[in-house]
Amino acid sequence: MKMTKKIVLALSCACLCTSLFAQEQAVQKKSSASTQRETSVEEDYLSDVDGVVILSLAQSDEYDNKLVAMQFLEEAVDAGNVTKDIMVALNQLAGEGISTQARQNGRLMNNYPDIRRRACLAMGKIKTEESKNYLLKVTLAENEPMVISAAVNSLGEIGLNGNDEVVDAISFANRRNQILNPTSSLAYEVVEAYSKLAESTENKKIIIDSLGRIAADYHYNTAVRNKALKTLKQINESSKNSNKDAK
């Protein structure tokens, strides 16, 4: 009888310990989840604050503030922290002096092509329709070859080309600059972008004509002309193979 009581007591103690352990585990999980929620809320808040601060810097009239904003934006994009405010700030800086102009006595005061170039390169890391649309506007409106080069580079990296609108814009921008100010660095980026976008292009004649003009234009250096010719041959070969497969 005494032995039975001992066994019952032992089992009762074991059940009690198990129950207490389970309760402690539940409390710990609840505490951990609460801490995670608090951390998440805090991170979201700080992220929103950062976006507002960066946007304010980007919209400032001071060049130094825009430069600081650009540095923060590059860090945010590299970290994958792309909020609505970040996109608005990038768009602001990509069009600084072109779509957004500040004049004093008729003189343009905010022509910062170096800032525009960096903003375009940053947008190339954000592979979205919104980013592509911003870059298309820059490509068509910009007059500085180094900024257009950055926009074209980023459009190639993003890779979106619905209805051939991207290759159309690149071809137009390059043709305009080929007439007014032929620049080998821009032509190089155009060729690179075409090689990345060729597969998604329905009307390859746009690319072929543009590459042919670059390859035959002695305003460009030999390396760029040879690259255009090589890319042209690769696209022709790819088209022939596609036609054979279709048959």
PDB file of C-alpha atoms in Angstrom:
ATOM      1  CA  MET A   1       0.000   0.000   0.000  1.00  0.00           C
ATOM      2  CA  LYS A   2       2.805   2.356   0.936  1.00  0.00           C
ATOM      3  CA  MET A   3       4.583   1.412  -2.272  1.00  0.00           C
ATOM      4  CA  THR A   4       1.467   2.240  -4.295  1.00  0.00           C
ATOM      5  CA  LYS A   5       1.223   5.644  -2.623  1.00  0.00           C
ATOM      6  CA  LYS A   6       4.865   6.319  -3.471  1.00  0.00           C
ATOM      7  CA  ILE A   7       4.296   5.402  -7.089  1.00  0.00           C
ATOM      8  CA  VAL A   8       1.211   7.624  -7.292  1.00  0.00           C
ATOM      9  CA  LEU A   9       3.140  10.475  -5.649  1.00  0.00           C
ATOM     10  CA  ALA A  10       6.028  10.059  -8.060  1.00  0.00           C
ATOM     11  CA  LEU A  11       3.698  10.090 -11.065  1.00  0.00           C
ATOM     12  CA  SER A  12       1.933  13.177  -9.703  1.00  0.00           C
ATOM     13  CA  CYS A  13       5.258  14.984  -9.322  1.00  0.00           C
ATOM     14  CA  ALA A  14       6.264  14.011 -12.853  1.00  0.00           C
ATOM     15  CA  CYS A  15       2.984  15.321 -14.285  1.00  0.00           C
ATOM     16  CA  LEU A  16       3.319  18.541 -12.296  1.00  0.00           C
ATOM     17  CA  CYS A  17       6.878  19.108 -13.566  1.00  0.00           C
ATOM     18  CA  THR A  18       5.785  18.421 -17.145  1.00  0.00           C
ATOM     19  CA  SER A  19       2.910  20.873 -16.779  1.00  0.00           C
ATOM     20  CA  LEU A  20       5.168  23.579 -15.310  1.00  0.00           C
ATOM     21  CA  PHE A  21       7.753  23.037 -18.076  1.00  0.00           C
ATOM     22  CA  ALA A  22       5.063  23.343 -20.760  1.00  0.00           C
ATOM     23  CA  GLN A  23       3.747  26.549 -19.173  1.00  0.00           C
ATOM     24  CA  GLU A  24       7.259  27.995 -19.004  1.00  0.00           C
ATOM     25  CA  GLN A  25       7.862  27.128 -22.673  1.00  0.00           C
ATOM     26  CA  ALA A  26       4.573  28.788 -23.664  1.00  0.00           C
ATOM     27  CA  VAL A  27       5.480  31.927 -21.701  1.00  0.00           C
ATOM     28  CA  GLN A  28       8.909  32.042 -23.380  1.00  0.00           C
ATOM     29  CA  LYS A  29       7.391  31.637 -26.843  1.00  0.00           C
ATOM     30  CA  LYS A  30       4.838  34.355 -26.139  1.00  0.00           C
ATOM     31  CA  SER A  31       7.576  36.658 -24.853  1.00  0.00           C
ATOM     32  CA  SER A  32       9.746  35.907 -27.891  1.00  0.00           C
ATOM     33  CA  ALA A  33       6.872  36.564 -30.306  1.00  0.00           C
ATOM     34  CA  SER A  34       6.080  39.805 -28.491  1.00  0.00           C
ATOM     35  CA  THR A  35       9.725  40.893 -28.706  1.00  0.00           C
ATOM     36  CA  GLN A  36       9.820  40.059 -32.424  1.00  0.00           C
ATOM     37  CA  ARG A  37       6.662  42.076 -33.041  1.00  0.00           C
ATOM     38  CA  GLU A  38       8.084  45.020 -31.102  1.00  0.00           C
ATOM     39  CA  THR A  39      11.373  44.764 -33.057  1.00  0.00           C
ATOM     40  CA  SER A  40       9.499  44.557 -36.361  1.00  0.00           C
ATOM     41  CA  VAL A  41       7.386  47.604 -35.518  1.00  0.00           C
ATOM     42  CA  GLU A  42      10.497  49.517 -34.478  1.00  0.00           C
ATOM     43  CA  GLU A  43      12.325  48.562 -37.702  1.00  0.00           C
ATOM     44  CA  ASP A  44       9.328  49.585 -39.815  1.00  0.00           C
ATOM     45  CA  TYR A  45       9.132  52.911 -38.003  1.00  0.00           C
ATOM     46  CA  LEU A  46      12.843  53.614 -38.430  1.00  0.00           C
ATOM     47  CA  SER A  47      12.615  52.574 -42.088  1.00  0.00           C
ATOM     48  CA  ASP A  48       9.754  55.020 -42.661  1.00  0.00           C
ATOM     49  CA  VAL A  49      11.641  57.788 -40.858  1.00  0.00           C
ATOM     50  CA  ASP A  50      14.754  57.115 -42.950  1.00  0.00           C
ATOM     51  CA  GLY A  51      12.676  57.339 -46.129  1.00  0.00           C
ATOM     52  CA  VAL A  52      11.184  60.687 -45.098  1.00  0.00           C
ATOM     53  CA  VAL A  53      14.611  62.092 -44.147  1.00  0.00           C
ATOM     54  CA  ILE A  54      16.227  60.902 -47.396  1.00  0.00           C
ATOM     55  CA  LEU A  55      13.375  62.358 -49.458  1.00  0.00           C
ATOM     56  CA  SER A  56      13.745  65.700 -47.664  1.00  0.00           C
ATOM     57  CA  LEU A  57      17.481  65.723 -48.416  1.00  0.00           C
ATOM     58  CA  ALA A  58      16.842  64.843 -52.069  1.00  0.00           C
ATOM     59  CA  GLN A  59      14.371  67.716 -52.416  1.00  0.00           C
ATOM     60  CA  SER A  60      16.742  70.225 -50.800  1.00  0.00           C
ATOM     61  CA  ASP A  61      18.224  73.030 -52.912  1.00  0.00           C
ATOM     62  CA  GLU A  62      21.739  72.267 -51.631  1.00  0.00           C
ATOM     63  CA  TYR A  63      24.030  70.040 -53.686  1.00  0.00           C
ATOM     64  CA  ASP A  64      25.676  68.586 -50.561  1.00  0.00           C
ATOM     65  CA  ASN A  65      22.291  67.474 -49.228  1.00  0.00           C
ATOM     66  CA  LYS A  66      21.507  65.763 -52.524  1.00  0.00           C
ATOM     67  CA  LEU A  67      24.888  64.033 -52.407  1.00  0.00           C
ATOM     68  CA  VAL A  68      24.210  62.743 -48.883  1.00  0.00           C
ATOM     69  CA  ALA A  69      20.738  61.624 -49.983  1.00  0.00           C
ATOM     70  CA  MET A  70      22.305  59.720 -52.877  1.00  0.00           C
ATOM     71  CA  GLN A  71      24.687  57.933 -50.536  1.00  0.00           C
ATOM     72  CA  PHE A  72      21.815  56.904 -48.259  1.00  0.00           C
ATOM     73  CA  LEU A  73      19.771  55.792 -51.263  1.00  0.00           C
ATOM     74  CA  GLU A  74      22.553  53.557 -52.564  1.00  0.00           C
ATOM     75  CA  GLU A  75      22.849  51.942 -49.136  1.00  0.00           C
ATOM     76  CA  ALA A  76      19.072  51.464 -48.915  1.00  0.00           C
ATOM     77  CA  VAL A  77      18.882  49.862 -52.364  1.00  0.00           C
ATOM     78  CA  ASP A  78      21.831  47.543 -51.641  1.00  0.00           C
ATOM     79  CA  ALA A  79      20.102  46.482 -48.409  1.00  0.00           C
ATOM     80  CA  GLY A  80      16.810  45.828 -50.234  1.00  0.00           C
ATOM     81  CA  ASN A  81      15.052  48.594 -48.311  1.00  0.00           C
ATOM     82  CA  VAL A  82      13.070  50.103 -51.197  1.00  0.00           C
ATOM     83  CA  THR A  83      10.059  52.039 -49.916  1.00  0.00           C
ATOM     84  CA  LYS A  84       7.765  54.450 -51.733  1.00  0.00           C
ATOM     85  CA  ASP A  85       9.763  57.407 -50.374  1.00  0.00           C
ATOM     86  CA  ILE A  86      13.004  55.809 -51.615  1.00  0.00           C
ATOM     87  CA  MET A  87      11.586  55.465 -55.134  1.00  0.00           C
ATOM     88  CA  VAL A  88      10.301  59.054 -55.131  1.00  0.00           C
ATOM     89  CA  ALA A  89      13.718  60.291 -53.966  1.00  0.00           C
ATOM     90  CA  LEU A  90      15.507  58.313 -56.685  1.00  0.00           C
ATOM     91  CA  ASN A  91      13.143  59.685 -59.317  1.00  0.00           C
ATOM     92  CA  GLN A  92      13.747  63.201 -57.979  1.00  0.00           C
ATOM     93  CA  LEU A  93      17.522  62.855 -58.236  1.00  0.00           C
ATOM     94  CA  ALA A  94      17.484  61.046 -61.593  1.00  0.00           C
ATOM     95  CA  GLY A  95      15.680  64.056 -63.091  1.00  0.00           C
ATOM     96  CA  GLU A  96      17.579  66.740 -61.142  1.00  0.00           C
ATOM     97  CA  GLY A  97      18.144  69.616 -63.554  1.00  0.00           C
ATOM     98  CA  ILE A  98      16.128  68.021 -66.368  1.00  0.00           C
ATOM     99  CA  SER A  99      12.572  67.223 -65.281  1.00  0.00           C
ATOM    100  CA  THR A 100      13.011  69.276 -62.095  1.00  0.00           C
ATOM    101  CA  GLN A 101      14.672  72.623 -62.700  1.00  0.00           C
ATOM    102  CA  ALA A 102      15.575  75.441 -60.320  1.00  0.00           C
ATOM    103  CA  ARG A 103      16.504  78.724 -61.994  1.00  0.00           C
ATOM    104  CA  GLN A 104      17.867  82.002 -60.711  1.00  0.00           C
ATOM    105  CA  ASN A 105      17.888  84.989 -63.078  1.00  0.00           C
ATOM    106  CA  GLY A 106      17.289  82.534 -65.909  1.00  0.00           C
ATOM    107  CA  ARG A 107      20.299  80.420 -64.961  1.00  0.00           C
ATOM    108  CA  LEU A 108      19.834  76.705 -64.244  1.00  0.00           C
ATOM    109  CA  MET A 109      21.024  76.158 -60.672  1.00  0.00           C
ATOM    110  CA  ASN A 110      20.553  72.415 -60.157  1.00  0.00           C
ATOM    111  CA  ASN A 111      22.234  70.773 -63.123  1.00  0.00           C
ATOM    112  CA  TYR A 112      23.933  67.825 -61.384  1.00  0.00           C
ATOM    113  CA  PRO A 113      24.660  65.098 -63.983  1.00  0.00           C
ATOM    114  CA  ASP A 114      26.827  63.137 -61.537  1.00  0.00           C
ATOM    115  CA  ILE A 115      23.865  62.810 -59.163  1.00  0.00           C
ATOM    116  CA  ARG A 116      21.544  61.843 -62.020  1.00  0.00           C
ATOM    117  CA  ARG A 117      23.995  59.183 -63.177  1.00  0.00           C
ATOM    118  CA  ARG A 118      24.243  57.578 -59.733  1.00  0.00           C
ATOM    119  CA  ALA A 119      20.468  57.625 -59.310  1.00  0.00           C
ATOM    120  CA  CYS A 120      20.014  55.840 -62.642  1.00  0.00           C
ATOM    121  CA  LEU A 121      22.558  53.160 -61.715  1.00  0.00           C
ATOM    122  CA  ALA A 122      20.832  52.615 -58.367  1.00  0.00           C
ATOM    123  CA  MET A 123      17.468  52.165 -60.094  1.00  0.00           C
ATOM    124  CA  GLY A 124      18.994  49.423 -62.227  1.00  0.00           C
ATOM    125  CA  LYS A 125      19.170  47.284 -59.091  1.00  0.00           C
ATOM    126  CA  ILE A 126      15.419  47.627 -58.543  1.00  0.00           C
ATOM    127  CA  LYS A 127      14.005  45.336 -61.199  1.00  0.00           C
ATOM    128  CA  THR A 128      10.446  46.639 -61.297  1.00  0.00           C
ATOM    129  CA  GLU A 129       8.091  48.176 -63.834  1.00  0.00           C
ATOM    130  CA  GLU A 130       8.154  51.442 -61.890  1.00  0.00           C
ATOM    131  CA  SER A 131      11.931  51.659 -62.028  1.00  0.00           C
ATOM    132  CA  LYS A 132      11.919  50.851 -65.741  1.00  0.00           C
ATOM    133  CA  ASN A 133       9.388  53.625 -66.423  1.00  0.00           C
ATOM    134  CA  TYR A 134      11.491  56.194 -64.541  1.00  0.00           C
ATOM    135  CA  LEU A 135      14.545  55.197 -66.571  1.00  0.00           C
ATOM    136  CA  LEU A 136      12.663  55.402 -69.867  1.00  0.00           C
ATOM    137  CA  LYS A 137      11.796  59.039 -69.104  1.00  0.00           C
ATOM    138  CA  VAL A 138      15.431  59.795 -68.342  1.00  0.00           C
ATOM    139  CA  THR A 139      16.621  58.070 -71.515  1.00  0.00           C
ATOM    140  CA  LEU A 140      14.307  60.151 -73.694  1.00  0.00           C
ATOM    141  CA  ALA A 141      14.721  63.514 -71.908  1.00  0.00           C
ATOM    142  CA  GLU A 142      18.400  63.513 -70.870  1.00  0.00           C
ATOM    143  CA  ASN A 143      21.118  65.358 -72.799  1.00  0.00           C
ATOM    144  CA  GLU A 144      24.260  64.255 -70.931  1.00  0.00           C
ATOM    145  CA  PRO A 145      25.805  61.119 -72.526  1.00  0.00           C
ATOM    146  CA  MET A 146      27.114  59.789 -69.197  1.00  0.00           C
ATOM    147  CA  VAL A 147      23.619  59.937 -67.664  1.00  0.00           C
ATOM    148  CA  ILE A 148      22.006  58.333 -70.706  1.00  0.00           C
ATOM    149  CA  SER A 149      24.699  55.640 -70.543  1.00  0.00           C
ATOM    150  CA  ALA A 150      23.759  54.900 -66.923  1.00  0.00           C
ATOM    151  CA  ALA A 151      20.033  54.800 -67.758  1.00  0.00           C
ATOM    152  CA  VAL A 152      20.636  52.470 -70.730  1.00  0.00           C
ATOM    153  CA  ASN A 153      22.858  50.243 -68.609  1.00  0.00           C
ATOM    154  CA  SER A 154      20.144  49.962 -65.953  1.00  0.00           C
ATOM    155  CA  LEU A 155      17.406  49.255 -68.511  1.00  0.00           C
ATOM    156  CA  GLY A 156      19.514  46.374 -69.781  1.00  0.00           C
ATOM    157  CA  GLU A 157      19.984  45.085 -66.228  1.00  0.00           C
ATOM    158  CA  ILE A 158      16.255  45.262 -65.456  1.00  0.00           C
ATOM    159  CA  GLY A 159      15.443  43.392 -68.660  1.00  0.00           C
ATOM    160  CA  LEU A 160      11.783  44.430 -69.038  1.00  0.00           C
ATOM    161  CA  ASN A 161      10.871  45.210 -72.639  1.00  0.00           C
ATOM    162  CA  GLY A 162       7.117  44.951 -73.195  1.00  0.00           C
ATOM    163  CA  ASN A 163       6.041  45.920 -76.723  1.00  0.00           C
ATOM    164  CA  ASP A 164       9.717  46.669 -77.493  1.00  0.00           C
ATOM    165  CA  GLU A 165       9.324  50.042 -75.746  1.00  0.00           C
ATOM    166  CA  VAL A 166      12.753  49.859 -74.119  1.00  0.00           C
ATOM    167  CA  VAL A 167      14.741  49.063 -77.268  1.00  0.00           C
ATOM    168  CA  ASP A 168      12.717  51.754 -79.084  1.00  0.00           C
ATOM    169  CA  ALA A 169      13.736  54.335 -76.468  1.00  0.00           C
ATOM    170  CA  ILE A 170      17.381  53.234 -76.483  1.00  0.00           C
ATOM    171  CA  SER A 171      17.523  53.344 -80.275  1.00  0.00           C
ATOM    172  CA  PHE A 172      15.987  56.834 -80.346  1.00  0.00           C
ATOM    173  CA  ALA A 173      18.348  58.190 -77.679  1.00  0.00           C
ATOM    174  CA  ASN A 174      21.421  56.735 -79.341  1.00  0.00           C
ATOM    175  CA  ARG A 175      20.399  57.970 -82.809  1.00  0.00           C
ATOM    176  CA  ARG A 176      19.866  61.493 -81.440  1.00  0.00           C
ATOM    177  CA  ASN A 177      23.261  61.509 -79.743  1.00  0.00           C
ATOM    178  CA  GLN A 178      24.915  59.885 -82.742  1.00  0.00           C
ATOM    179  CA  ILE A 179      23.940  62.946 -84.752  1.00  0.00           C
ATOM    180  CA  LEU A 180      24.571  65.639 -82.128  1.00  0.00           C
ATOM    181  CA  ASN A 181      27.353  64.218 -79.977  1.00  0.00           C
ATOM    182  CA  PRO A 182      28.562  60.695 -80.833  1.00  0.00           C
ATOM    183  CA  THR A 183      30.080  59.191 -77.680  1.00  0.00           C
ATOM    184  CA  SER A 184      31.816  55.812 -77.589  1.00  0.00           C
ATOM    185  CA  SER A 185      30.966  55.168 -73.933  1.00  0.00           C
ATOM    186  CA  LEU A 186      27.246  55.613 -74.642  1.00  0.00           C
ATOM    187  CA  ALA A 187      27.434  53.444 -77.777  1.00  0.00           C
ATOM    188  CA  TYR A 188      29.131  50.727 -75.723  1.00  0.00           C
ATOM    189  CA  GLU A 189      26.281  50.679 -73.176  1.00  0.00           C
ATOM    190  CA  VAL A 190      23.730  50.632 -76.004  1.00  0.00           C
ATOM    191  CA  VAL A 191      25.379  47.547 -77.510  1.00  0.00           C
ATOM    192  CA  GLU A 192      25.495  45.868 -74.079  1.00  0.00           C
ATOM    193  CA  ALA A 193      21.810  46.599 -73.451  1.00  0.00           C
ATOM    194  CA  TYR A 194      20.830  45.272 -76.890  1.00  0.00           C
ATOM    195  CA  SER A 195      22.642  41.989 -76.206  1.00  0.00           C
ATOM    196  CA  LYS A 196      20.620  41.571 -72.985  1.00  0.00           C
ATOM    197  CA  LEU A 197      17.285  42.617 -74.498  1.00  0.00           C
ATOM    198  CA  ALA A 198      17.524  40.937 -77.912  1.00  0.00           C
ATOM    199  CA  GLU A 199      15.794  37.732 -76.832  1.00  0.00           C
ATOM    200  CA  SER A 200      12.752  39.611 -75.499  1.00  0.00           C
ATOM    201  CA  THR A 201      12.522  41.898 -78.542  1.00  0.00           C
ATOM    202  CA  GLU A 202       9.814  41.028 -81.064  1.00  0.00           C
ATOM    203  CA  ASN A 203      10.938  43.393 -83.841  1.00  0.00           C
ATOM    204  CA  LYS A 204      14.668  42.705 -83.938  1.00  0.00           C
ATOM    205  CA  LYS A 205      15.042  45.046 -86.924  1.00  0.00           C
ATOM    206  CA  ILE A 206      15.180  47.928 -84.413  1.00  0.00           C
ATOM    207  CA  ILE A 207      18.282  46.441 -82.806  1.00  0.00           C
ATOM    208  CA  ILE A 208      19.854  45.287 -86.071  1.00  0.00           C
ATOM    209  CA  ASP A 209      19.551  48.729 -87.698  1.00  0.00           C
ATOM    210  CA  SER A 210      20.934  50.473 -84.617  1.00  0.00           C
ATOM    211  CA  LEU A 211      23.881  48.082 -84.292  1.00  0.00           C
ATOM    212  CA  GLY A 212      24.619  48.457 -87.998  1.00  0.00           C
ATOM    213  CA  ARG A 213      24.818  52.247 -87.648  1.00  0.00           C
ATOM    214  CA  ILE A 214      27.178  51.970 -84.675  1.00  0.00           C
ATOM    215  CA  ALA A 215      29.417  49.427 -86.427  1.00  0.00           C
ATOM    216  CA  ALA A 216      29.744  51.682 -89.499  1.00  0.00           C
ATOM    217  CA  ASP A 217      30.244  54.991 -87.665  1.00  0.00           C
ATOM    218  CA  TYR A 218      33.917  55.968 -87.449  1.00  0.00           C
ATOM    219  CA  HIS A 219      33.142  58.589 -84.814  1.00  0.00           C
ATOM    220  CA  TYR A 220      33.198  55.647 -82.395  1.00  0.00           C
ATOM    221  CA  ASN A 221      36.420  53.940 -81.432  1.00  0.00           C
ATOM    222  CA  THR A 222      37.412  50.619 -83.004  1.00  0.00           C
ATOM    223  CA  ALA A 223      36.621  48.526 -79.909  1.00  0.00           C
ATOM    224  CA  VAL A 224      33.024  49.751 -79.800  1.00  0.00           C
ATOM    225  CA  ARG A 225      32.492  49.295 -83.545  1.00  0.00           C
ATOM    226  CA  ASN A 226      33.877  45.743 -83.367  1.00  0.00           C
ATOM    227  CA  LYS A 227      31.660  44.969 -80.382  1.00  0.00           C
ATOM    228  CA  ALA A 228      28.601  46.204 -82.286  1.00  0.00           C
ATOM    229  CA  LEU A 229      29.522  44.043 -85.278  1.00  0.00           C
ATOM    230  CA  LYS A 230      30.101  40.978 -83.098  1.00  0.00           C
ATOM    231  CA  THR A 231      26.762  41.468 -81.309  1.00  0.00           C
ATOM    232  CA  LEU A 232      25.028  41.935 -84.670  1.00  0.00           C
ATOM    233  CA  LYS A 233      26.406  38.609 -85.908  1.00  0.00           C
ATOM    234  CA  GLN A 234      25.360  36.852 -82.693  1.00  0.00           C
ATOM    235  CA  ILE A 235      21.801  38.146 -82.984  1.00  0.00           C
ATOM    236  CA  ASN A 236      21.638  37.080 -86.652  1.00  0.00           C
ATOM    237  CA  GLU A 237      22.854  33.588 -85.751  1.00  0.00           C
ATOM    238  CA  SER A 238      20.351  33.356 -82.912  1.00  0.00           C
ATOM    239  CA  SER A 239      17.522  34.422 -85.239  1.00  0.00           C
ATOM    240  CA  LYS A 240      18.511  31.806 -87.824  1.00  0.00           C
ATOM    241  CA  ASN A 241      18.587  29.048 -85.204  1.00  0.00           C
ATOM    242  CA  SER A 242      15.184  30.117 -83.912  1.00  0.00           C
ATOM    243  CA  ASN A 243      13.752  29.968 -87.443  1.00  0.00           C
ATOM    244  CA  LYS A 244      15.199  26.462 -87.942  1.00  0.00           C
ATOM    245  CA  ASP A 245      13.686  25.265 -84.666  1.00  0.00           C
ATOM    246  CA  ALA A 246      10.326  26.746 -85.662  1.00  0.00           C
ATOM    247  CA  LYS A 247      10.358  24.723 -88.892  1.00  0.00           C
TER     248      LYS A 247
END
